Structures are given as C-alpha cells and as structure tokens.
C-alpha cells in the first residue's frame, strides 16, 4: 500500500507541475528609501537652482541617525568596502565634471559638485587615511576648475598641495592635471614662485602622458604665470602655443572652442598691460564674437572686464560703466566672486572720477572682503585698477574720506553693494554719453525688460535672471512674457535670435 501510494504521488507530479509558492518582489532601492522617509529616519529635501529641475529630490538624515548608522556599519565589518564604493562613485563624478566645468553648460555641473562637496571632502579624507595617494591626486586634480570658478582658491591650493605632497608616484596624466590646477590657483593667490615651479612640471607630465588637452592647459597656465611676473613676451609665446593646441583639438573636442576664447581674453589682457589699448580691444572683441557663437556666458564677464578697463583708460566712462555693469551681473549670476570683485573695483574707479570718494571707498572695501574670502588678492602693477583709483582720490584731496568709506565697505552686505554698483553703472552710462538702455531698447520695452532681454539672449534661465537683477523668479517670468508679447515672438529661442540680429548683446 505504501508503494502504491508513492507511485500515485509520482504520477501526479509527472502529470502537472507543482504550483509555485508566491514570493513578494525584492524591494527596490527607492522603495527602501521611501520606507526610511516614512519612518522619519531619512528626510527628503527639494533642491532648486540654476540647472536643476524645480523640486529635484535629495535625501539627508539627522546627525544622530547618521552616527548610529556609521556605528552599525563599522560593526558589520563592511565599512571599508562601502567607503571604497562611495569613493569610486565620487571619483567618477569629479572626473566627468572636470571636462564640463569650463565650457558651455557648466552651471548644472557646478551646482552638482557644490551640493556634493561635503561627500567629496569626506572621500578625500578617507583616501588620505588609507594611503590611496594616487586616487587623492586624481580627485583633487578633477576639482581644480570648481575651485577656480566658485572662488575656493585658497582651499583648492591647500587640497592640491596636500595631494601632491603625499606621493611621488602616480600616473603622469593624473599628476599633470593636479599640477596644472595648482599652477592656475597659485597664480590667482599671488604666489608666482609656486606657479612658476609647478607649471613646467605640469607641461612635462602632460607631454609624457601624450595628452594634448592637458598640454594646452599647462601652456595656458605658463602664459598666465609669465604675464603676472611682467614677462609679457614670454606670456604671449605661451598663449600662442596654447592657442595652436586648442585650434587643433577644436574639431574633435568641443570644449577646446571655449578654451580658445579664454586664451584670446588673456592675450587681450597682455596687450592692455603693455599699453596697446587698440590691440587689447581687438582681442577682446574677437573673444566676444567667439563667445556669441558658442554661448559661453561665464567668459563674457572676463571679457567685459577687459573692455571696461580699456574704455576707462581711453576716458570713455560711459562705455566703461556699461562693461563693468554687465560683468557684475554675469559674475553675480555665476557666483564667481573674482569677476564680481574686479567689476566692483572698476565701478569704484568710475566713482572716484566722478568725485564720489565715499562710494568709491565703499566698493573697494566690499571687493577687498570678497578677495580675502576667496584667497585671491588684488594684483598691484603698472595698470592696476585699484592704484589708479587711489591716485584719482589723492589728486582730489579725498583720501581720508576714501579710507573711512573703505573700512565701512568691508562690512557692507554684498547685495547692497551690488545694487549700488549696478545703479552707479547705469547713471554713469547715461550721463557720460553712452546711449541709455531706454534709447537702445526696442520700441515698447521698459528699461527692466531690456535688461531681462539681454540676459535671455546670453542663455540665462528665469531663476538666473532673478538672481542677477535682484528680483523674484515670478517677476522675471512676467518680464519674459511681456517681452515675447511686445516683440511678437513665441519662444526664448526667437528672443535670442532677435537680440543677436539687432546687435543688442
């Protein structure tokens, strides 16, 4: 009976497959995060800003929860493996960002690196702790342009110095990138000797690695270092060599086109320092034409500083005011404190010429505070904007007023200083003979709408326009709608085409 029963059971198995026991699907990572949010162990935050979709989510946790999680991770024995995966992810992010941080479309990458910066710093500390020195060099080198654009010059120099001093080994490619970044940032910090030390080595490493992109960067950096020590012939030679490299790369690497514009802008600066205002203006206009084609608005701020200085030395206060004002708006929109400081110093010079030593001193004080914060002191030389401003104030017998106002300006909120400088620029442009915005604006547009139109024309979003003009995003959107209606246009693309066709940018 037992055998028969067993046989019957086997026949049943052969006849039909057993019904599988259902299992719930494995939870996804997002489901897991959602569960932690529901339990208030993780918090969901909405990020906004240039280059971000409104309400883009990001998750964080309370410090006590984080500390408990780290304790459990340490106890699990998997801490090093998890930290290594964490480091690899952020190394890849930084490596991707390096190519995008100094080219059109840079803003989303700048924003992402800024948001992730605490994680990047944590990775750097852990890699140092475990002796992963070459990876530290790779990470630091990849962040070089973030520090340059966002004003972290001092921190960038410190980080790169620490990374490079930790190892004498490593790939030539990684060392070339880190050394080039250190050379650029050291030059910004007024450390010519250090820049002159590391940039030749950067060029050597780039050539050993067979990397023309880094070779071009090293040559560009050598040009900056030579110019800052007053060797303008050497600077021009290095810039021309960098330009040749970039021109060869431009056909296969779009980022090289942005580099061409940057080198042209630096060649304009060399011409200005030599006293050749005609060549300085021509180089700047050539760079500006390239920017209009490329749409890399960050570089416009640097070019406008050059053009503003040329106009000031030519006695064209109206043109200088317009250029400094535009540079100030672009610098503020891109959070580039170096451009903001230079534009404020330019405006301070114009205030001095107008006899307003108090306003001139305040703006110089604000610029000095910005420079100290980012570790980029002013360069005192033959054509220093600050020296010319102080000479103008002394000639008018207003030095005491200027110095008192400069001390006051050090404590002045930046937003107030920007608003004051922008208003001064408009006043000087109108009273010095530069056609006012209302005169230049298409019929029917207000002065403010014209400002918005110009920022749309260089690719700024409504949020960026709001930040540059100190208005709300809703107001910026309203102005943009009015512009479309008044000009009979249907899209921002048509506004950009109209502005360039009419020569409004």
CSV table of C-alpha atoms in Angstrom, one decimal:
chain,number,residue,atom,x,y,z
A,1,UNK,CA,0.0,0.0,0.0
A,2,UNK,CA,2.8,2.3,0.8
A,3,UNK,CA,4.4,1.7,-2.6
A,4,UNK,CA,1.2,2.2,-4.4
A,5,UNK,CA,0.6,5.4,-2.6
A,6,UNK,CA,4.1,6.5,-3.5
A,7,UNK,CA,3.5,5.6,-7.2
A,8,UNK,CA,0.3,7.5,-7.3
A,9,UNK,CA,2.0,10.6,-6.0
A,10,UNK,CA,4.8,10.3,-8.6
A,11,UNK,CA,2.2,10.0,-11.4
A,12,UNK,CA,0.6,13.2,-10.1
A,13,UNK,CA,4.0,15.0,-10.1
A,14,UNK,CA,4.6,13.9,-13.7
A,15,UNK,CA,1.2,15.0,-14.8
A,16,UNK,CA,1.2,18.5,-13.5
A,17,UNK,CA,3.9,20.9,-12.2
A,18,UNK,CA,3.5,21.9,-8.6
A,19,UNK,CA,2.1,25.4,-8.0
A,20,UNK,CA,5.0,27.7,-7.0
A,21,UNK,CA,4.7,29.4,-3.7
A,22,UNK,CA,4.4,33.2,-4.5
A,23,UNK,CA,7.1,35.5,-3.1
A,24,UNK,CA,6.9,39.2,-2.9
A,25,UNK,CA,9.2,41.1,-5.3
A,26,UNK,CA,12.5,42.2,-3.9
A,27,UNK,CA,12.2,45.8,-2.7
A,28,UNK,CA,13.9,48.4,-4.9
A,29,UNK,CA,16.4,50.9,-3.5
A,30,UNK,CA,13.7,53.7,-4.0
A,31,UNK,CA,11.2,51.6,-2.0
A,32,UNK,CA,13.8,51.2,0.8
A,33,UNK,CA,14.4,55.0,0.8
A,34,UNK,CA,10.7,55.7,0.8
A,35,UNK,CA,10.3,53.4,3.8
A,36,UNK,CA,13.0,55.2,5.7
A,37,UNK,CA,11.4,58.6,4.9
A,38,UNK,CA,8.0,57.3,6.2
A,39,UNK,CA,9.8,56.3,9.5
A,40,UNK,CA,11.5,59.8,9.7
A,41,UNK,CA,14.9,58.2,9.6
A,42,UNK,CA,15.7,59.9,6.3
A,43,UNK,CA,14.5,63.3,5.2
A,44,UNK,CA,13.5,64.3,1.6
A,45,UNK,CA,14.6,67.7,0.5
A,46,UNK,CA,13.8,69.6,-2.7
A,47,UNK,CA,16.7,71.3,-4.3
A,48,UNK,CA,16.3,74.2,-6.7
A,49,UNK,CA,18.7,76.4,-8.5
A,50,UNK,CA,20.4,77.0,-11.9
A,51,UNK,CA,20.5,73.9,-14.0
A,52,UNK,CA,18.1,72.0,-11.7
A,53,UNK,CA,14.5,71.0,-12.2
A,54,UNK,CA,12.3,72.6,-9.6
A,55,UNK,CA,11.8,70.2,-6.7
A,56,UNK,CA,14.6,67.8,-7.6
A,57,UNK,CA,14.8,65.4,-4.6
A,58,UNK,CA,17.7,64.8,-2.3
A,59,UNK,CA,17.9,62.8,0.9
A,60,UNK,CA,19.6,63.5,4.1
A,61,UNK,CA,19.4,62.4,7.7
A,62,UNK,CA,19.7,63.8,11.2
A,63,UNK,CA,23.3,63.7,12.6
A,64,UNK,CA,22.2,61.3,15.4
A,65,UNK,CA,20.8,58.9,12.9
A,66,UNK,CA,23.9,59.2,10.7
A,67,UNK,CA,26.2,58.5,13.7
A,68,UNK,CA,24.1,55.4,14.6
A,69,UNK,CA,24.3,54.1,11.0
A,70,UNK,CA,28.0,54.6,10.9
A,71,UNK,CA,28.4,52.6,14.2
A,72,UNK,CA,26.3,49.7,12.8
A,73,UNK,CA,28.4,49.9,9.5
A,74,UNK,CA,31.6,49.6,11.5
A,75,UNK,CA,30.3,46.7,13.5
A,76,UNK,CA,29.2,44.9,10.3
A,77,UNK,CA,32.8,44.6,9.1
A,78,UNK,CA,31.8,46.1,5.7
A,79,UNK,CA,32.8,49.7,6.3
A,80,UNK,CA,35.9,49.7,4.1
A,81,UNK,CA,34.1,48.1,1.2
A,82,UNK,CA,31.2,50.6,1.4
A,83,UNK,CA,33.6,53.5,1.7
A,84,UNK,CA,35.5,52.3,-1.3
A,85,UNK,CA,32.4,52.1,-3.4
A,86,UNK,CA,31.4,55.6,-2.1
A,87,UNK,CA,34.9,56.9,-3.2
A,88,UNK,CA,34.7,55.3,-6.6
A,89,UNK,CA,31.3,56.9,-7.3
A,90,UNK,CA,32.6,60.4,-6.4
A,91,UNK,CA,35.8,59.9,-8.2
A,92,UNK,CA,33.8,59.2,-11.3
A,93,UNK,CA,31.6,62.2,-10.8
A,94,UNK,CA,34.6,64.5,-10.3
A,95,UNK,CA,36.3,63.1,-13.4
A,96,UNK,CA,33.2,63.7,-15.5
A,97,UNK,CA,32.8,67.2,-14.1
A,98,UNK,CA,36.4,68.2,-14.9
A,99,UNK,CA,35.7,68.5,-18.6
A,100,UNK,CA,32.4,70.4,-18.2
A,101,UNK,CA,33.3,73.0,-15.6
A,102,UNK,CA,34.9,75.4,-18.0
A,103,UNK,CA,32.7,75.1,-21.1
A,104,UNK,CA,29.1,76.0,-22.1
A,105,UNK,CA,26.6,74.2,-20.0
A,106,UNK,CA,28.8,74.4,-16.9
A,107,UNK,CA,26.2,75.5,-14.5
A,108,UNK,CA,24.5,72.1,-13.8
A,109,UNK,CA,27.9,70.6,-13.2
A,110,UNK,CA,29.0,73.4,-10.9
A,111,UNK,CA,25.7,73.1,-8.9
A,112,UNK,CA,26.1,69.3,-8.6
A,113,UNK,CA,29.7,69.5,-7.4
A,114,UNK,CA,28.7,72.2,-4.9
A,115,UNK,CA,25.9,70.1,-3.5
A,116,UNK,CA,28.1,67.0,-3.3
A,117,UNK,CA,31.1,68.9,-1.9
A,118,UNK,CA,30.8,67.5,1.7
A,119,UNK,CA,30.8,64.0,0.2
A,120,UNK,CA,33.8,64.8,-1.9
A,121,UNK,CA,35.7,66.2,1.1
A,122,UNK,CA,34.8,63.0,3.1
A,123,UNK,CA,36.2,60.9,0.2
A,124,UNK,CA,39.4,62.9,0.2
A,125,UNK,CA,39.8,62.4,4.0
A,126,UNK,CA,39.2,58.7,3.8
A,127,UNK,CA,41.6,58.2,0.8
A,128,UNK,CA,44.3,60.0,2.7
A,129,UNK,CA,43.6,57.9,5.8
A,130,UNK,CA,44.0,54.6,3.9
A,131,UNK,CA,47.0,55.8,1.9
A,132,UNK,CA,45.3,55.8,-1.5
A,133,UNK,CA,47.5,58.6,-2.6
A,134,UNK,CA,47.2,58.4,-6.4
A,135,UNK,CA,43.4,58.5,-6.1
A,136,UNK,CA,43.7,61.6,-3.9
A,137,UNK,CA,45.7,63.2,-6.7
A,138,UNK,CA,43.0,62.2,-9.2
A,139,UNK,CA,40.2,63.6,-7.1
A,140,UNK,CA,42.0,66.9,-6.3
A,141,UNK,CA,43.0,67.4,-10.0
A,142,UNK,CA,39.4,66.9,-11.2
A,143,UNK,CA,38.1,69.6,-8.8
A,144,UNK,CA,40.6,72.3,-9.9
A,145,UNK,CA,38.1,74.3,-12.1
A,146,UNK,CA,35.4,74.1,-9.5
A,147,UNK,CA,37.7,76.0,-7.0
A,148,UNK,CA,38.6,78.5,-9.7
A,149,UNK,CA,35.1,79.4,-10.8
A,150,UNK,CA,33.4,79.2,-7.4
A,151,UNK,CA,36.1,81.2,-5.6
A,152,UNK,CA,37.6,78.5,-3.5
A,153,UNK,CA,41.2,79.5,-4.5
A,154,UNK,CA,42.8,79.0,-1.0
A,155,UNK,CA,41.1,75.7,-0.3
A,156,UNK,CA,42.0,74.5,-3.8
A,157,UNK,CA,45.7,75.3,-3.3
A,158,UNK,CA,45.7,73.6,0.1
A,159,UNK,CA,44.0,70.5,-1.2
A,160,UNK,CA,46.2,70.1,-4.2
A,161,UNK,CA,49.4,70.7,-2.3
A,162,UNK,CA,48.4,68.1,0.2
A,163,UNK,CA,47.5,65.6,-2.5
A,164,UNK,CA,50.7,66.1,-4.4
A,165,UNK,CA,53.0,66.1,-1.4
A,166,UNK,CA,51.6,62.7,-0.3
A,167,UNK,CA,53.0,60.8,-3.2
A,168,UNK,CA,55.9,60.9,-5.7
A,169,UNK,CA,54.4,58.2,-7.7
A,170,UNK,CA,51.3,58.0,-9.8
A,171,UNK,CA,50.4,58.3,-13.4
A,172,UNK,CA,51.8,61.3,-15.5
A,173,UNK,CA,48.2,62.1,-16.6
A,174,UNK,CA,46.9,62.4,-13.1
A,175,UNK,CA,49.8,64.5,-11.9
A,176,UNK,CA,49.6,66.8,-15.0
A,177,UNK,CA,46.0,67.6,-14.2
A,178,UNK,CA,46.7,68.3,-10.5
A,179,UNK,CA,49.9,70.3,-11.2
A,180,UNK,CA,48.1,72.4,-13.8
A,181,UNK,CA,45.3,73.1,-11.4
A,182,UNK,CA,47.7,74.1,-8.7
A,183,UNK,CA,49.6,76.4,-11.0
A,184,UNK,CA,46.5,78.3,-12.0
A,185,UNK,CA,45.2,78.6,-8.5
A,186,UNK,CA,48.6,79.6,-7.1
A,187,UNK,CA,48.8,82.4,-9.7
A,188,UNK,CA,45.4,83.6,-8.6
A,189,UNK,CA,46.7,83.7,-5.0
A,190,UNK,CA,49.6,85.9,-5.9
A,191,UNK,CA,52.1,83.1,-5.5
A,192,UNK,CA,54.1,83.5,-8.6
A,193,UNK,CA,57.1,81.4,-7.3
A,194,UNK,CA,54.9,78.4,-6.7
A,195,UNK,CA,53.1,78.7,-10.0
A,196,UNK,CA,56.4,79.0,-11.8
A,197,UNK,CA,57.7,75.9,-10.0
A,198,UNK,CA,54.8,73.6,-10.8
A,199,UNK,CA,53.6,74.6,-14.3
A,200,UNK,CA,56.8,73.5,-16.1
A,201,UNK,CA,56.4,70.1,-14.4
A,202,UNK,CA,52.8,70.0,-15.4
A,203,UNK,CA,53.8,70.6,-19.0
A,204,UNK,CA,56.4,67.8,-18.8
A,205,UNK,CA,53.9,65.3,-17.3
A,206,UNK,CA,51.3,66.2,-19.9
A,207,UNK,CA,53.8,65.5,-22.7
A,208,UNK,CA,54.9,62.3,-21.1
A,209,UNK,CA,51.3,61.2,-20.9
A,210,UNK,CA,50.8,62.2,-24.6
A,211,UNK,CA,47.8,64.3,-23.5
A,212,UNK,CA,47.3,67.3,-25.8
A,213,UNK,CA,44.4,68.6,-23.8
A,214,UNK,CA,46.5,68.9,-20.6
A,215,UNK,CA,49.4,70.2,-22.7
A,216,UNK,CA,47.3,73.1,-23.8
A,217,UNK,CA,46.2,73.8,-20.2
A,218,UNK,CA,49.8,73.8,-19.0
A,219,UNK,CA,50.9,76.2,-21.7
A,220,UNK,CA,47.9,78.4,-20.9
A,221,UNK,CA,49.0,78.4,-17.2
A,222,UNK,CA,52.6,79.2,-18.1
A,223,UNK,CA,51.3,82.2,-20.0
A,224,UNK,CA,49.4,83.5,-17.0
A,225,UNK,CA,52.4,83.0,-14.7
A,226,UNK,CA,54.7,84.8,-17.1
A,227,UNK,CA,52.2,87.7,-17.5
A,228,UNK,CA,51.8,88.1,-13.8
A,229,UNK,CA,55.6,88.4,-13.3
A,230,UNK,CA,55.7,91.1,-16.0
A,231,UNK,CA,57.3,88.9,-18.8
A,232,UNK,CA,54.8,89.7,-21.5
A,233,UNK,CA,56.9,88.4,-24.4
A,234,UNK,CA,57.1,85.0,-22.7
A,235,UNK,CA,53.4,85.2,-21.8
A,236,UNK,CA,52.4,85.8,-25.4
A,237,UNK,CA,54.6,83.0,-26.6
A,238,UNK,CA,52.9,80.5,-24.2
A,239,UNK,CA,49.4,81.8,-25.1
A,240,UNK,CA,50.1,81.4,-28.8
A,241,UNK,CA,51.3,77.9,-28.2
A,242,UNK,CA,48.2,77.1,-26.2
A,243,UNK,CA,46.0,78.6,-28.9
A,244,UNK,CA,47.7,76.4,-31.5
A,245,UNK,CA,46.9,73.3,-29.4
A,246,UNK,CA,43.3,74.3,-28.9
A,247,UNK,CA,42.8,75.0,-32.6
A,248,UNK,CA,44.0,71.5,-33.5
A,249,UNK,CA,41.7,70.0,-30.8
A,250,UNK,CA,38.6,72.1,-31.6
A,251,UNK,CA,37.5,69.9,-34.5
A,252,UNK,CA,37.2,66.8,-32.3
A,253,UNK,CA,36.8,68.2,-28.8
A,254,UNK,CA,34.0,70.9,-28.4
A,255,UNK,CA,35.4,72.0,-25.1
A,256,UNK,CA,38.5,73.3,-26.9
A,257,UNK,CA,36.5,76.0,-28.5
A,258,UNK,CA,35.8,77.6,-25.1
A,259,UNK,CA,39.5,77.4,-24.3
A,260,UNK,CA,40.2,79.4,-27.5
A,261,UNK,CA,38.0,82.2,-26.2
A,262,UNK,CA,39.7,82.1,-22.8
A,263,UNK,CA,43.2,82.3,-24.4
A,264,UNK,CA,42.1,85.2,-26.6
A,265,UNK,CA,40.8,87.0,-23.5
A,266,UNK,CA,44.2,86.5,-21.8
A,267,UNK,CA,46.0,87.8,-24.9
A,268,UNK,CA,43.9,90.9,-24.7
A,269,UNK,CA,45.0,91.4,-21.0
A,270,UNK,CA,48.6,91.1,-22.1
A,271,UNK,CA,48.1,93.8,-24.7
A,272,UNK,CA,46.4,96.0,-22.1
A,273,UNK,CA,49.3,95.6,-19.7
A,274,UNK,CA,51.7,96.6,-22.5
A,275,UNK,CA,49.7,99.7,-23.1
A,276,UNK,CA,48.4,98.7,-26.5
A,277,UNK,CA,44.8,99.6,-26.0
A,278,UNK,CA,43.8,99.1,-29.7
A,279,UNK,CA,45.1,95.5,-29.7
A,280,UNK,CA,43.6,94.8,-26.3
A,281,UNK,CA,40.2,96.0,-27.6
A,282,UNK,CA,40.5,94.0,-30.8
A,283,UNK,CA,41.5,90.8,-29.0
A,284,UNK,CA,38.6,91.3,-26.6
A,285,UNK,CA,36.1,91.8,-29.4
A,286,UNK,CA,37.4,88.7,-31.1
A,287,UNK,CA,36.9,86.7,-28.0
A,288,UNK,CA,33.4,88.2,-27.5
A,289,UNK,CA,32.5,87.2,-31.1
A,290,UNK,CA,33.6,83.7,-30.4
A,291,UNK,CA,31.5,83.6,-27.2
A,292,UNK,CA,28.4,84.8,-29.0
A,293,UNK,CA,28.8,81.9,-31.4
A,294,UNK,CA,29.5,79.4,-28.6
A,295,UNK,CA,27.1,80.8,-25.9
A,296,UNK,CA,29.6,80.5,-23.0
A,297,UNK,CA,28.4,83.4,-20.9
A,298,UNK,CA,30.8,82.9,-18.0
A,299,UNK,CA,33.7,84.1,-20.2
A,300,UNK,CA,31.7,87.2,-21.1
A,301,UNK,CA,32.3,88.6,-17.6
A,302,UNK,CA,36.1,88.3,-18.0
A,303,UNK,CA,36.0,89.8,-21.5
A,304,UNK,CA,33.8,92.7,-20.3
A,305,UNK,CA,36.3,93.5,-17.5
A,306,UNK,CA,39.0,93.8,-20.2
A,307,UNK,CA,36.8,96.0,-22.4
A,308,UNK,CA,35.8,98.1,-19.3
A,309,UNK,CA,39.5,98.7,-18.4
A,310,UNK,CA,40.3,99.7,-22.0
A,311,UNK,CA,37.4,102.2,-22.1
A,312,UNK,CA,38.4,103.7,-18.7
A,313,UNK,CA,41.9,104.3,-19.9
A,314,UNK,CA,40.6,105.9,-23.0
A,315,UNK,CA,38.5,108.2,-21.0
A,316,UNK,CA,35.2,106.7,-22.2
A,317,UNK,CA,33.4,106.5,-18.9
A,318,UNK,CA,30.1,105.6,-20.4
A,319,UNK,CA,31.4,102.5,-22.2
A,320,UNK,CA,33.5,101.5,-19.2
A,321,UNK,CA,30.4,101.7,-16.9
A,322,UNK,CA,28.3,99.6,-19.3
A,323,UNK,CA,31.1,96.9,-19.5
A,324,UNK,CA,31.7,96.8,-15.7
A,325,UNK,CA,27.9,96.7,-15.1
A,326,UNK,CA,27.4,93.7,-17.4
A,327,UNK,CA,30.4,91.9,-15.9
A,328,UNK,CA,29.0,92.5,-12.5
A,329,UNK,CA,25.6,91.0,-13.4
A,330,UNK,CA,27.3,87.9,-15.1
A,331,UNK,CA,29.6,87.4,-12.1
A,332,UNK,CA,26.8,87.5,-9.7
A,333,UNK,CA,24.7,85.1,-11.8
A,334,UNK,CA,27.5,82.6,-11.9
A,335,UNK,CA,28.6,83.1,-8.3
A,336,UNK,CA,32.1,84.0,-9.5
A,337,UNK,CA,33.4,86.3,-6.8
A,338,UNK,CA,36.6,87.1,-8.7
A,339,UNK,CA,34.6,88.6,-11.5
A,340,UNK,CA,32.4,90.4,-9.0
A,341,UNK,CA,35.4,91.8,-7.2
A,342,UNK,CA,37.0,93.1,-10.4
A,343,UNK,CA,33.8,94.7,-11.6
A,344,UNK,CA,33.3,96.4,-8.2
A,345,UNK,CA,36.9,97.7,-8.4
A,346,UNK,CA,36.1,99.0,-11.9
A,347,UNK,CA,33.0,100.8,-10.7
A,348,UNK,CA,34.9,102.2,-7.7
A,349,UNK,CA,37.3,103.8,-10.2
A,350,UNK,CA,34.4,105.4,-12.0
A,351,UNK,CA,33.0,106.7,-8.8
A,352,UNK,CA,36.4,108.3,-8.0
A,353,UNK,CA,36.5,110.0,-11.4
A,354,UNK,CA,33.0,111.4,-10.6
A,355,UNK,CA,34.4,112.8,-7.3
A,356,UNK,CA,32.5,110.5,-5.0
A,357,UNK,CA,35.3,109.2,-2.8
A,358,UNK,CA,32.8,107.7,-0.3
A,359,UNK,CA,31.1,105.5,-2.8
A,360,UNK,CA,34.5,104.6,-4.4
A,361,UNK,CA,35.9,103.6,-1.0
A,362,UNK,CA,32.8,101.5,-0.1
A,363,UNK,CA,33.0,99.5,-3.3
A,364,UNK,CA,36.7,98.9,-2.9
A,365,UNK,CA,36.1,97.7,0.7
A,366,UNK,CA,33.5,95.2,-0.5
A,367,UNK,CA,35.8,93.9,-3.2
A,368,UNK,CA,38.6,93.6,-0.7
A,369,UNK,CA,36.4,91.5,1.6
A,370,UNK,CA,35.5,89.2,-1.3
A,371,UNK,CA,39.1,88.8,-2.3
A,372,UNK,CA,40.1,87.9,1.2
A,373,UNK,CA,37.3,85.3,1.4
A,374,UNK,CA,38.4,83.5,-1.7
A,375,UNK,CA,42.1,83.9,-1.3
A,376,UNK,CA,42.7,86.0,-4.4
A,377,UNK,CA,44.4,89.3,-3.6
A,378,UNK,CA,44.5,92.2,-5.9
A,379,UNK,CA,47.5,92.5,-8.2
A,380,UNK,CA,49.3,95.8,-7.8
A,381,UNK,CA,51.1,96.7,-11.0
A,382,UNK,CA,51.6,99.3,-13.7
A,383,UNK,CA,47.9,99.3,-14.7
A,384,UNK,CA,46.2,98.2,-11.5
A,385,UNK,CA,42.6,99.5,-11.3
A,386,UNK,CA,43.0,100.0,-7.6
A,387,UNK,CA,46.2,102.0,-7.9
A,388,UNK,CA,44.6,104.3,-10.5
A,389,UNK,CA,41.5,104.7,-8.3
A,390,UNK,CA,43.6,105.7,-5.3
A,391,UNK,CA,45.7,108.1,-7.3
A,392,UNK,CA,42.5,109.8,-8.5
A,393,UNK,CA,41.2,110.1,-5.0
A,394,UNK,CA,44.5,111.5,-3.8
A,395,UNK,CA,44.6,114.1,-6.6
A,396,UNK,CA,41.2,115.3,-5.5
A,397,UNK,CA,42.3,115.6,-1.8
A,398,UNK,CA,39.7,113.0,-0.7
A,399,UNK,CA,42.0,110.3,0.6
A,400,UNK,CA,40.7,110.4,4.2
A,401,UNK,CA,37.1,110.1,3.1
A,402,UNK,CA,38.0,107.2,0.8
A,403,UNK,CA,39.8,105.3,3.5
A,404,UNK,CA,37.0,105.7,6.0
A,405,UNK,CA,34.5,104.5,3.4
A,406,UNK,CA,36.7,101.6,2.5
A,407,UNK,CA,36.5,100.4,6.1
A,408,UNK,CA,32.8,100.8,6.1
A,409,UNK,CA,32.5,98.9,2.9
A,410,UNK,CA,34.2,95.8,4.4
A,411,UNK,CA,31.0,95.3,6.5
A,412,UNK,CA,28.6,96.3,3.8
A,413,UNK,CA,26.2,93.4,2.7
A,414,UNK,CA,27.1,92.2,-0.7
A,415,UNK,CA,23.6,92.6,-2.1
A,416,UNK,CA,23.5,96.2,-1.1
A,417,UNK,CA,26.9,96.8,-2.7
A,418,UNK,CA,25.8,95.1,-5.9
A,419,UNK,CA,22.6,97.1,-6.1
A,420,UNK,CA,24.6,100.3,-5.5
A,421,UNK,CA,27.2,99.5,-8.2
A,422,UNK,CA,24.6,98.5,-10.8
A,423,UNK,CA,22.8,101.8,-10.2
A,424,UNK,CA,26.1,103.7,-10.5
A,425,UNK,CA,26.8,102.0,-13.7
A,426,UNK,CA,23.5,103.0,-15.3
A,427,UNK,CA,23.9,106.6,-14.1
A,428,UNK,CA,27.4,106.9,-15.4
A,429,UNK,CA,26.5,105.3,-18.8
A,430,UNK,CA,23.6,107.8,-19.2
A,431,UNK,CA,25.4,110.9,-18.1
A,432,UNK,CA,28.7,110.2,-19.8
A,433,UNK,CA,27.2,110.0,-23.2
A,434,UNK,CA,26.7,106.2,-23.5
A,435,UNK,CA,23.3,105.7,-25.0
A,436,UNK,CA,20.9,104.7,-22.2
A,437,UNK,CA,19.2,101.3,-22.1
A,438,UNK,CA,15.9,103.0,-22.9
A,439,UNK,CA,17.4,104.6,-26.0
A,440,UNK,CA,18.9,101.2,-27.1
A,441,UNK,CA,15.9,99.1,-26.2
A,442,UNK,CA,13.5,98.0,-28.9
A,443,UNK,CA,10.3,100.2,-29.0
A,444,UNK,CA,7.9,99.4,-26.2
A,445,UNK,CA,10.3,97.7,-23.8
A,446,UNK,CA,11.0,99.2,-20.4
A,447,UNK,CA,14.5,99.5,-19.1
A,448,UNK,CA,14.0,96.5,-16.9
A,449,UNK,CA,12.5,94.4,-19.7
A,450,UNK,CA,15.5,95.3,-21.8
A,451,UNK,CA,17.8,94.1,-19.0
A,452,UNK,CA,15.9,90.8,-19.0
A,453,UNK,CA,16.0,90.5,-22.8
A,454,UNK,CA,19.8,90.8,-22.7
A,455,UNK,CA,20.1,88.1,-20.1
A,456,UNK,CA,17.8,85.8,-22.0
A,457,UNK,CA,19.9,86.5,-25.1
A,458,UNK,CA,23.0,85.0,-23.3
A,459,UNK,CA,21.2,81.9,-22.2
A,460,UNK,CA,20.2,82.7,-18.7
A,461,UNK,CA,17.1,81.0,-17.1
A,462,UNK,CA,14.5,82.9,-15.3
A,463,UNK,CA,16.0,81.9,-11.9
A,464,UNK,CA,19.4,83.1,-13.0
A,465,UNK,CA,17.9,86.4,-14.3
A,466,UNK,CA,16.2,86.9,-11.0
A,467,UNK,CA,19.4,86.4,-9.1
A,468,UNK,CA,21.3,88.8,-11.4
A,469,UNK,CA,18.8,91.6,-11.2
A,470,UNK,CA,17.7,91.0,-7.5
A,471,UNK,CA,14.1,90.3,-8.4
A,472,UNK,CA,11.9,87.3,-7.7
A,473,UNK,CA,11.7,84.4,-10.2
A,474,UNK,CA,8.0,85.2,-10.7
A,475,UNK,CA,8.8,88.8,-11.7
A,476,UNK,CA,11.5,87.6,-14.1
A,477,UNK,CA,8.9,85.2,-15.7
A,478,UNK,CA,6.4,88.1,-16.0
A,479,UNK,CA,9.0,90.3,-17.7
A,480,UNK,CA,9.9,87.5,-20.1
A,481,UNK,CA,6.2,87.0,-21.0
A,482,UNK,CA,5.8,90.8,-21.6
A,483,UNK,CA,8.9,90.8,-23.9
A,484,UNK,CA,7.5,88.0,-26.0
A,485,UNK,CA,4.2,89.7,-26.3
A,486,UNK,CA,5.6,93.2,-27.1
A,487,UNK,CA,8.0,91.9,-29.7
A,488,UNK,CA,5.6,89.4,-31.3
A,489,UNK,CA,7.8,86.4,-30.6
A,490,UNK,CA,6.8,83.0,-29.4
A,491,UNK,CA,9.8,81.4,-27.7
A,492,UNK,CA,13.1,82.2,-25.9
A,493,UNK,CA,15.0,80.9,-29.0
A,494,UNK,CA,13.3,83.6,-31.1
A,495,UNK,CA,14.3,86.2,-28.4
A,496,UNK,CA,17.9,85.1,-28.6
A,497,UNK,CA,17.9,85.2,-32.4
A,498,UNK,CA,16.2,88.7,-32.3
A,499,UNK,CA,18.7,90.1,-29.8
A,500,UNK,CA,21.8,88.9,-31.8
A,501,UNK,CA,20.2,90.1,-35.1
A,502,UNK,CA,19.6,93.6,-33.7
A,503,UNK,CA,23.0,93.8,-32.0
A,504,UNK,CA,21.6,94.1,-28.6
A,505,UNK,CA,24.2,91.8,-26.9
